[in-house]
Coordinates of C-alpha atoms (C1' of nucleotides) in Angstrom, one line a residue:
Chain M
M1 CA 199.3 34.0 106.1
N2 CA 199.7 34.1 102.3
E3 CA 197.7 35.1 99.6
S4 CA 198.3 32.7 97.5
K5 CA 195.5 32.7 95.5
P6 CA 196.6 32.9 91.7
R7 CA 193.5 34.7 90.3
T8 CA 193.6 37.8 88.7
P9 CA 197.3 37.5 87.3
R10 CA 198.1 41.0 87.1
R11 CA 200.1 42.6 84.2
S12 CA 202.7 43.6 86.4
D13 CA 203.7 40.0 87.7
A14 CA 206.6 40.1 85.3
T15 CA 207.8 43.4 86.9
R16 CA 207.1 42.3 90.3
T17 CA 209.2 38.8 90.1
A18 CA 211.8 40.8 88.7
I19 CA 212.3 43.2 91.6
L20 CA 211.9 40.0 93.8
E21 CA 214.9 38.5 92.1
A22 CA 217.5 41.3 91.9
A23 CA 216.5 41.7 95.6
R24 CA 217.4 38.3 96.7
E25 CA 220.7 38.8 94.6
R26 CA 221.6 41.9 96.3
F27 CA 220.7 41.3 99.6
A28 CA 222.6 38.0 99.4
A29 CA 225.6 39.9 98.0
D30 CA 225.2 42.8 100.3
G31 CA 223.5 42.4 103.3
Y32 CA 220.5 44.6 104.4
D33 CA 222.0 47.9 104.5
R34 CA 224.0 47.8 101.7
A35 CA 221.5 46.6 99.2
T36 CA 219.8 49.8 98.3
I37 CA 216.3 49.8 96.6
R38 CA 217.9 52.1 94.1
A39 CA 220.6 49.5 93.0
I40 CA 217.8 46.9 93.1
A41 CA 215.6 48.8 90.6
R42 CA 218.3 49.2 88.5
D43 CA 219.4 45.6 88.2
A44 CA 215.2 44.8 87.6
N45 CA 215.5 47.7 85.1
I46 CA 212.6 49.6 86.8
D47 CA 212.1 52.9 88.6
P48 CA 212.6 52.5 92.4
S49 CA 209.3 54.1 93.0
M50 CA 208.0 50.8 91.8
V51 CA 209.3 48.6 94.6
M52 CA 207.8 51.3 97.1
R53 CA 204.6 50.7 95.2
Y54 CA 204.6 46.9 95.5
Y55 CA 206.1 46.1 98.7
G56 CA 205.5 49.3 100.8
N57 CA 208.6 49.9 101.7
K58 CA 212.4 48.3 102.3
E59 CA 211.4 45.9 105.2
G60 CA 208.5 44.5 103.1
L61 CA 210.4 44.0 100.4
F62 CA 213.0 42.3 102.2
A63 CA 210.2 40.0 103.7
A64 CA 208.8 39.3 100.8
A65 CA 212.5 38.3 99.2
V66 CA 213.3 36.2 102.1
A67 CA 209.9 34.1 102.3
I68 CA 211.7 30.8 102.6
D69 CA 210.7 27.3 103.4
L70 CA 213.6 24.8 104.2
E71 CA 211.5 22.3 102.3
L72 CA 212.7 19.8 104.9
P73 CA 211.4 16.2 105.0
D74 CA 208.3 15.1 106.9
P75 CA 209.9 14.3 110.3
A76 CA 207.9 10.9 110.3
A77 CA 209.3 9.9 107.2
V78 CA 213.1 10.2 108.7
S79 CA 215.1 7.3 110.0
R80 CA 216.7 7.6 113.5
D81 CA 220.2 6.5 112.3
T82 CA 220.1 8.4 109.1
A83 CA 218.8 11.8 110.1
G84 CA 222.6 13.5 110.5
Q85 CA 223.3 12.5 106.8
A86 CA 220.0 13.3 105.6
L87 CA 220.0 16.9 107.3
V88 CA 223.4 17.8 105.9
T89 CA 223.0 16.6 102.5
H90 CA 219.5 18.5 102.4
F91 CA 221.0 21.9 103.4
L92 CA 224.0 21.8 101.2
T93 CA 221.7 21.5 98.1
M94 CA 219.7 23.9 99.4
W95 CA 222.0 26.5 100.0
E96 CA 224.1 25.7 96.9
K97 CA 220.8 26.4 94.7
N98 CA 219.5 29.2 96.1
E99 CA 221.1 32.4 97.2
V100 CA 218.4 33.1 99.6
L101 CA 219.4 31.3 102.3
T102 CA 223.0 33.4 101.9
A103 CA 220.6 36.5 102.0
L104 CA 218.9 35.5 105.1
L105 CA 222.2 34.4 106.8
R106 CA 223.9 37.9 105.8
V107 CA 220.8 40.0 106.8
G108 CA 220.6 37.7 110.0
A109 CA 224.1 38.8 111.0
T110 CA 223.0 42.6 111.0
N111 CA 219.3 43.4 111.5
E112 CA 217.8 42.3 114.7
A113 CA 214.5 41.5 112.8
G114 CA 216.5 39.5 110.1
A115 CA 217.9 37.7 113.3
E116 CA 214.3 36.9 114.7
R117 CA 213.1 35.8 111.0
M118 CA 216.0 33.2 111.0
Q119 CA 215.4 32.2 114.7
G120 CA 211.7 31.7 113.6
I121 CA 212.6 29.5 110.5
F122 CA 215.1 27.2 112.3
A123 CA 212.6 26.8 115.6
D124 CA 209.5 26.0 113.0
Q125 CA 211.3 23.7 110.8
L126 CA 213.9 21.9 112.6
L127 CA 212.6 21.8 115.9
P128 CA 209.9 19.4 115.0
L129 CA 212.7 17.2 113.4
A130 CA 214.5 17.0 116.4
R131 CA 211.7 16.6 118.7
R132 CA 211.0 13.5 116.5
V133 CA 214.4 12.1 116.4
C134 CA 216.0 13.0 119.6
P135 CA 215.7 10.5 122.6
D136 CA 214.5 12.9 125.3
P137 CA 212.2 15.6 123.7
E138 CA 212.8 18.0 126.3
Q139 CA 216.5 18.1 125.2
A140 CA 215.3 18.5 121.5
P141 CA 215.5 22.6 121.5
A142 CA 219.1 22.3 122.9
R143 CA 220.2 19.8 120.1
A144 CA 218.6 21.2 117.5
A145 CA 220.7 24.5 118.2
L146 CA 223.7 22.5 118.2
A147 CA 222.8 21.0 114.7
S148 CA 222.1 24.2 113.5
S149 CA 225.5 25.8 115.0
Q150 CA 227.3 23.4 112.9
L151 CA 225.3 23.4 109.6
L152 CA 224.9 27.4 109.9
G153 CA 228.5 27.4 110.8
L154 CA 229.4 25.7 107.5
A155 CA 227.2 28.2 105.3
L156 CA 229.0 31.0 107.1
T157 CA 232.6 30.1 106.7
R158 CA 231.4 28.8 102.9
Y159 CA 229.0 30.6 101.4
V160 CA 229.6 34.1 103.6
L161 CA 233.1 34.4 104.5
R162 CA 233.9 32.2 102.0
F163 CA 237.4 30.7 103.8
P164 CA 239.1 29.1 100.8
P165 CA 239.7 25.5 102.2
A166 CA 235.7 25.8 103.2
V167 CA 235.0 26.7 99.5
A168 CA 237.3 23.9 98.2
L169 CA 235.8 21.2 100.2
S170 CA 233.4 18.9 97.8
P171 CA 230.0 18.6 99.0
E172 CA 230.6 14.6 99.4
E173 CA 233.3 15.8 101.7
I174 CA 231.2 17.8 103.9
V175 CA 228.7 15.4 104.1
A176 CA 231.2 12.6 105.3
W177 CA 232.4 15.3 107.6
L178 CA 229.5 16.9 108.8
A179 CA 226.7 13.7 108.9
P180 CA 228.4 12.2 112.3
T181 CA 228.3 15.4 114.2
V182 CA 224.8 16.4 113.4
Q183 CA 224.1 12.9 114.0
R184 CA 225.8 12.8 117.3
Y185 CA 224.0 16.1 118.5
L186 CA 220.5 14.7 117.6
T187 CA 221.1 11.2 118.9
A188 CA 223.6 10.6 120.9
P189 CA 223.3 10.5 125.0
H190 CA 223.8 13.8 126.9
P191 CA 227.6 14.2 127.5
A192 CA 227.1 15.5 130.8
Chain F
M1 CA 253.1 47.8 110.5
N2 CA 252.6 48.3 114.0
E3 CA 253.9 51.5 115.6
S4 CA 253.7 50.5 118.9
K5 CA 256.8 52.4 120.1
P6 CA 255.3 53.4 124.0
R7 CA 257.4 56.6 124.2
T8 CA 256.0 60.2 123.8
P9 CA 252.6 59.3 125.4
R10 CA 250.6 61.9 123.7
R11 CA 247.8 63.9 125.6
S12 CA 245.2 62.4 123.3
D13 CA 245.5 58.9 124.4
A14 CA 242.8 59.3 126.8
T15 CA 240.2 60.5 123.9
R16 CA 241.9 57.7 121.4
T17 CA 241.4 54.7 123.7
A18 CA 237.7 56.2 124.7
I19 CA 237.2 56.5 120.7
L20 CA 238.2 52.8 120.0
E21 CA 236.2 51.5 122.9
A22 CA 233.2 53.2 121.8
A23 CA 234.0 51.7 118.4
R24 CA 234.4 48.6 119.5
E25 CA 230.7 48.4 121.1
R26 CA 229.1 49.9 118.2
F27 CA 230.6 47.6 115.7
A28 CA 229.9 44.9 117.7
A29 CA 226.5 45.9 118.2
D30 CA 225.4 47.2 114.8
G31 CA 227.7 46.0 112.4
Y32 CA 229.9 48.3 109.9
D33 CA 227.3 50.2 108.2
R34 CA 225.0 50.6 111.1
A35 CA 227.5 51.9 113.4
T36 CA 228.1 55.2 112.0
I37 CA 230.9 57.6 112.9
R38 CA 228.7 60.3 114.5
A39 CA 227.4 57.8 116.7
I40 CA 230.9 56.6 118.0
A41 CA 231.7 60.2 118.5
R42 CA 228.7 60.8 120.5
D43 CA 229.1 57.6 122.7
A44 CA 233.1 58.7 123.3
N45 CA 231.9 62.6 124.1
I46 CA 233.9 63.7 121.5
D47 CA 233.5 65.3 117.7
P48 CA 232.8 63.2 114.8
S49 CA 236.2 65.2 113.4
M50 CA 238.3 63.9 116.0
V51 CA 237.8 60.2 114.6
M52 CA 238.9 61.4 111.5
R53 CA 242.0 63.1 112.5
Y54 CA 243.1 60.2 114.7
Y55 CA 242.0 56.9 112.5
G56 CA 241.8 58.7 108.9
N57 CA 238.5 57.2 107.7
K58 CA 236.1 54.9 108.8
E59 CA 237.9 51.9 107.6
G60 CA 241.0 53.0 109.6
L61 CA 239.0 53.2 112.6
F62 CA 237.7 49.9 112.0
A63 CA 241.1 48.5 111.7
A64 CA 242.2 49.7 114.8
A65 CA 239.4 48.5 116.8
V66 CA 239.2 45.0 115.9
A67 CA 243.2 44.7 115.8
I68 CA 242.8 41.2 117.7
D69 CA 244.6 38.6 119.1
L70 CA 243.3 35.0 119.4
E71 CA 246.0 34.4 121.8
L72 CA 245.8 30.5 121.2
P73 CA 248.4 28.4 122.9
D74 CA 251.6 27.8 121.6
P75 CA 251.0 24.8 119.1
A76 CA 253.9 22.6 120.5
A77 CA 252.6 23.0 124.2
V78 CA 249.0 21.7 122.9
S79 CA 248.8 17.6 123.4
R80 CA 247.2 15.9 120.5
D81 CA 244.5 14.2 122.4
T82 CA 243.4 17.3 124.4
A83 CA 243.5 19.7 121.3
G84 CA 239.6 20.0 120.9
Q85 CA 238.8 20.6 124.4
A86 CA 241.7 23.1 124.5
L87 CA 240.3 24.9 121.6
V88 CA 236.5 24.9 122.5
T89 CA 237.2 26.2 125.9
H90 CA 239.5 28.8 124.7
F91 CA 237.4 30.2 122.3
L92 CA 234.5 30.1 124.7
T93 CA 236.3 32.1 127.1
M94 CA 237.5 34.6 124.5
W95 CA 234.1 35.2 123.1
E96 CA 232.5 35.6 126.5
K97 CA 235.1 38.1 127.6
N98 CA 235.3 40.6 124.9
E99 CA 232.8 41.8 122.4
V100 CA 235.6 42.4 119.7
L101 CA 235.0 39.0 118.3
T102 CA 231.5 39.5 117.9
A103 CA 232.2 42.7 116.2
L104 CA 234.1 41.0 113.9
L105 CA 231.9 38.5 112.8
R106 CA 229.2 40.8 112.1
V107 CA 231.3 42.8 110.0
G108 CA 232.8 40.1 108.5
A109 CA 229.3 39.0 107.4
T110 CA 228.5 42.0 105.8
N111 CA 231.9 43.8 104.8
E112 CA 234.4 42.3 102.1
A113 CA 237.0 43.5 103.9
G114 CA 236.0 42.1 107.1
A115 CA 235.6 38.6 105.5
E116 CA 239.1 39.0 104.5
R117 CA 240.6 40.1 107.9
M118 CA 238.5 37.4 109.6
Q119 CA 239.6 34.9 107.0
G120 CA 243.3 36.3 107.9
I121 CA 243.1 35.9 111.6
F122 CA 241.8 32.2 111.5
A123 CA 244.3 31.4 108.7
D124 CA 247.3 33.0 110.5
Q125 CA 246.4 31.8 114.2
L126 CA 244.4 28.6 113.7
L127 CA 245.9 27.1 110.7
P128 CA 249.5 26.7 112.5
L129 CA 247.9 24.5 115.5
A130 CA 246.1 22.5 113.2
R131 CA 249.5 21.7 110.9
R132 CA 251.0 20.7 114.1
V133 CA 248.4 18.2 115.4
C134 CA 246.6 16.9 112.4
P135 CA 247.8 13.6 111.0
D136 CA 248.9 14.7 107.5
P137 CA 249.6 18.3 107.2
E138 CA 248.3 18.7 103.9
Q139 CA 244.9 18.5 105.3
A140 CA 245.7 21.3 108.1
P141 CA 243.5 23.6 106.0
A142 CA 240.8 21.8 105.7
R143 CA 240.7 20.5 109.1
A144 CA 241.0 23.9 110.3
A145 CA 238.4 25.4 108.2
L146 CA 235.9 22.4 109.6
A147 CA 237.1 23.2 112.8
S148 CA 236.2 26.9 112.2
S149 CA 232.7 25.8 110.9
Q150 CA 231.8 24.3 114.2
L151 CA 233.4 27.3 116.5
L152 CA 232.2 30.2 114.8
G153 CA 228.9 28.8 114.0
L154 CA 228.5 28.2 117.8
A155 CA 229.5 32.1 118.1
L156 CA 227.0 32.9 115.5
T157 CA 224.1 31.1 116.7
R158 CA 224.8 32.0 120.4
Y159 CA 226.1 35.7 120.3
V160 CA 224.9 37.0 116.8
L161 CA 221.5 35.3 116.2
R162 CA 221.3 34.6 119.9
F163 CA 218.9 31.3 119.3
P164 CA 217.7 31.1 122.7
P165 CA 218.2 27.5 123.2
A166 CA 222.1 28.0 122.1
V167 CA 222.2 31.2 124.7
A168 CA 220.9 28.9 127.5
L169 CA 223.4 26.4 127.2
S170 CA 226.1 26.6 129.8
P171 CA 230.0 26.9 128.7
E172 CA 230.4 23.5 130.2
E173 CA 227.8 21.8 128.3
I174 CA 228.7 23.7 124.9
V175 CA 232.8 22.1 125.7
A176 CA 231.2 19.1 126.5
W177 CA 229.2 18.8 123.2
L178 CA 231.7 20.4 121.1
A179 CA 235.1 19.2 121.9
P180 CA 234.5 15.6 120.5
T181 CA 233.5 17.4 117.1
V182 CA 236.5 19.5 116.8
Q183 CA 238.9 16.7 118.4
R184 CA 237.3 14.8 115.4
Y185 CA 237.7 17.2 112.5
L186 CA 241.7 18.0 113.8
T187 CA 242.8 14.5 114.6
A188 CA 240.4 11.7 113.0
P189 CA 241.2 9.6 110.1
H190 CA 239.6 11.2 106.7
P191 CA 236.2 10.0 106.6
A192 CA 236.3 9.3 102.7
Chain W
dT1 C1' 255.6 86.9 128.3
dA2 C1' 255.8 85.3 123.6
dG3 C1' 255.5 81.7 120.2
dC4 C1' 254.5 77.1 118.4
dG5 C1' 252.3 72.5 118.1
dT6 C1' 248.6 69.8 120.1
dT7 C1' 243.8 69.4 121.0
dG8 C1' 239.4 70.0 120.3
dT9 C1' 234.7 72.5 118.3
dC10 C1' 231.9 74.2 114.6
dC11 C1' 230.2 74.3 110.6
dA12 C1' 229.5 73.3 105.7
dC13 C1' 229.9 70.3 101.8
dA14 C1' 228.5 66.5 98.3
dA15 C1' 226.5 62.2 98.0
dG16 C1' 223.5 58.8 98.8
dC17 C1' 219.3 57.1 101.2
dG18 C1' 214.6 55.8 101.4
dT19 C1' 210.2 57.6 100.1
dT20 C1' 206.6 60.4 98.0
dG21 C1' 203.4 62.7 94.6
dG22 C1' 202.3 63.7 90.2
dC23 C1' 202.1 63.0 85.1
dC24 C1' 201.9 60.3 81.1
dT25 C1' 200.9 56.3 78.5
dA26 C1' 198.7 51.8 77.2
dC27 C1' 195.7 48.7 78.0
dA28 C1' 190.8 46.5 79.4
dG29 C1' 185.8 46.6 79.6
dG30 C1' 181.8 48.7 78.3
Chain Y
dC1 C1' 185.2 53.9 69.9
dC2 C1' 185.6 56.0 74.8
dT3 C1' 187.1 56.0 79.5
dG4 C1' 188.6 54.4 83.9
dT5 C1' 192.6 52.6 85.9
dA6 C1' 196.8 50.3 86.7
dG7 C1' 201.7 50.3 85.2
dG8 C1' 205.7 53.2 84.8
dC9 C1' 208.7 57.0 85.1
dC10 C1' 210.5 61.6 86.8
dA11 C1' 211.6 64.9 90.1
dA12 C1' 211.9 65.9 94.4
dC13 C1' 211.6 65.8 99.1
dG14 C1' 214.2 65.7 103.8
dC15 C1' 217.4 63.7 106.4
dT16 C1' 221.9 61.0 107.4
dT17 C1' 226.4 59.6 106.1
dG18 C1' 231.5 60.4 105.7
dT19 C1' 234.6 63.9 105.3
dG20 C1' 237.4 68.3 105.6
dG21 C1' 238.8 72.9 106.5
dA22 C1' 238.6 77.1 109.7
dC23 C1' 239.4 78.7 113.9
dA24 C1' 239.2 78.8 119.0
dA25 C1' 241.6 77.2 123.6
dC26 C1' 245.2 74.8 125.7
dG27 C1' 249.9 73.6 127.5
dC28 C1' 254.8 73.1 126.9
dT29 C1' 259.4 75.5 125.8
dA30 C1' 262.2 79.4 125.5

DNA sequence: TAGCGTTGTCCACAAGCGTTGGCCTACAGG
DNA sequence: CCTGTAGGCCAACGCTTGTGGACAACGCTA
């Protein structure tokens, strides 16, 4: 899907990445609708029409800006008992270090296409891990969804809504509180 | 703040409520930006300028449309050991039965004012309960935030992003899975 | 019946949006 | 050196948005 051949490095690569960076920032801060191409171009110190030339249209730009890899560890390498802690820690680092995830979440909340993309990412990247770790593979989707609900819920309150107490929590505290939850969602017996 | 004197029932009350209903639907479905005054007016079968007359501007309309009361039970009436289950059950019913909460969540994700309003609602309505139920009142904000993260996370994945496995879960299953989590966040000893 | 405030419609405005095409500049390959 | 082509800017388009003002129908009261 990705033409990542590094040959013919174009002279405009600097501009392209400047656009992408500005786009990520704006999408993260404002969501899809409020993040205007004009504003992004202004941030990147170029003309709005360049965005169109390089990314076709606004949707194309968004798609390019949030092509994200959760970089989840190999499912096979995750121990069954520490999956919860590993996941929470990993998500927290990912979320702290780049704003793309916030952008994706903000857009997913307003935009149908964004929601689908988010769905895809979690299905493709979290589900395999759940399938590997949880007792009955048939329950994997539900368990992965529960885990997502807690992980995304934290991201929502901390990075998007910015509830002061959620922002104030230290990463260590968050892991201490959330890891058992996620662990339970993934591996505990069904509570029915 | 609210002039809720029921006297002088105006002849335009039907219109006013029609506008509010249409506004709630649109805001829930589209979020703040995509929900245009014109579309809302069209839904309500009136002229856009009526919206302006009755609610001043778009923000005023939104404020009127999402004046929401979580209808949380009296904190004094909640038993300490069943607070988790009570909360999850209550939130689930509230969310299933009216779309205003979805609207609020969608808007909170894109709009600064929406985020603040959401913050206010949870601070005013969930915090007192947490203060009453959790062991050390000083930890109440953090514990309430953790509980919100799980509750809002579920709402996000189920009603906004519509992850299929999250949608497929029955209310009973959700309560069974989430109640212990929320209960722990509220009352379990600090895991540090 | 005359007068008046309320309700509602029509129309227009200014601003901002995504998007397009043309034009100039400067570099790369021969 | 000369020329083709890619990079970049400018101005403009068609459209939608929030908003406000002018004006017609209605119902009440005197």
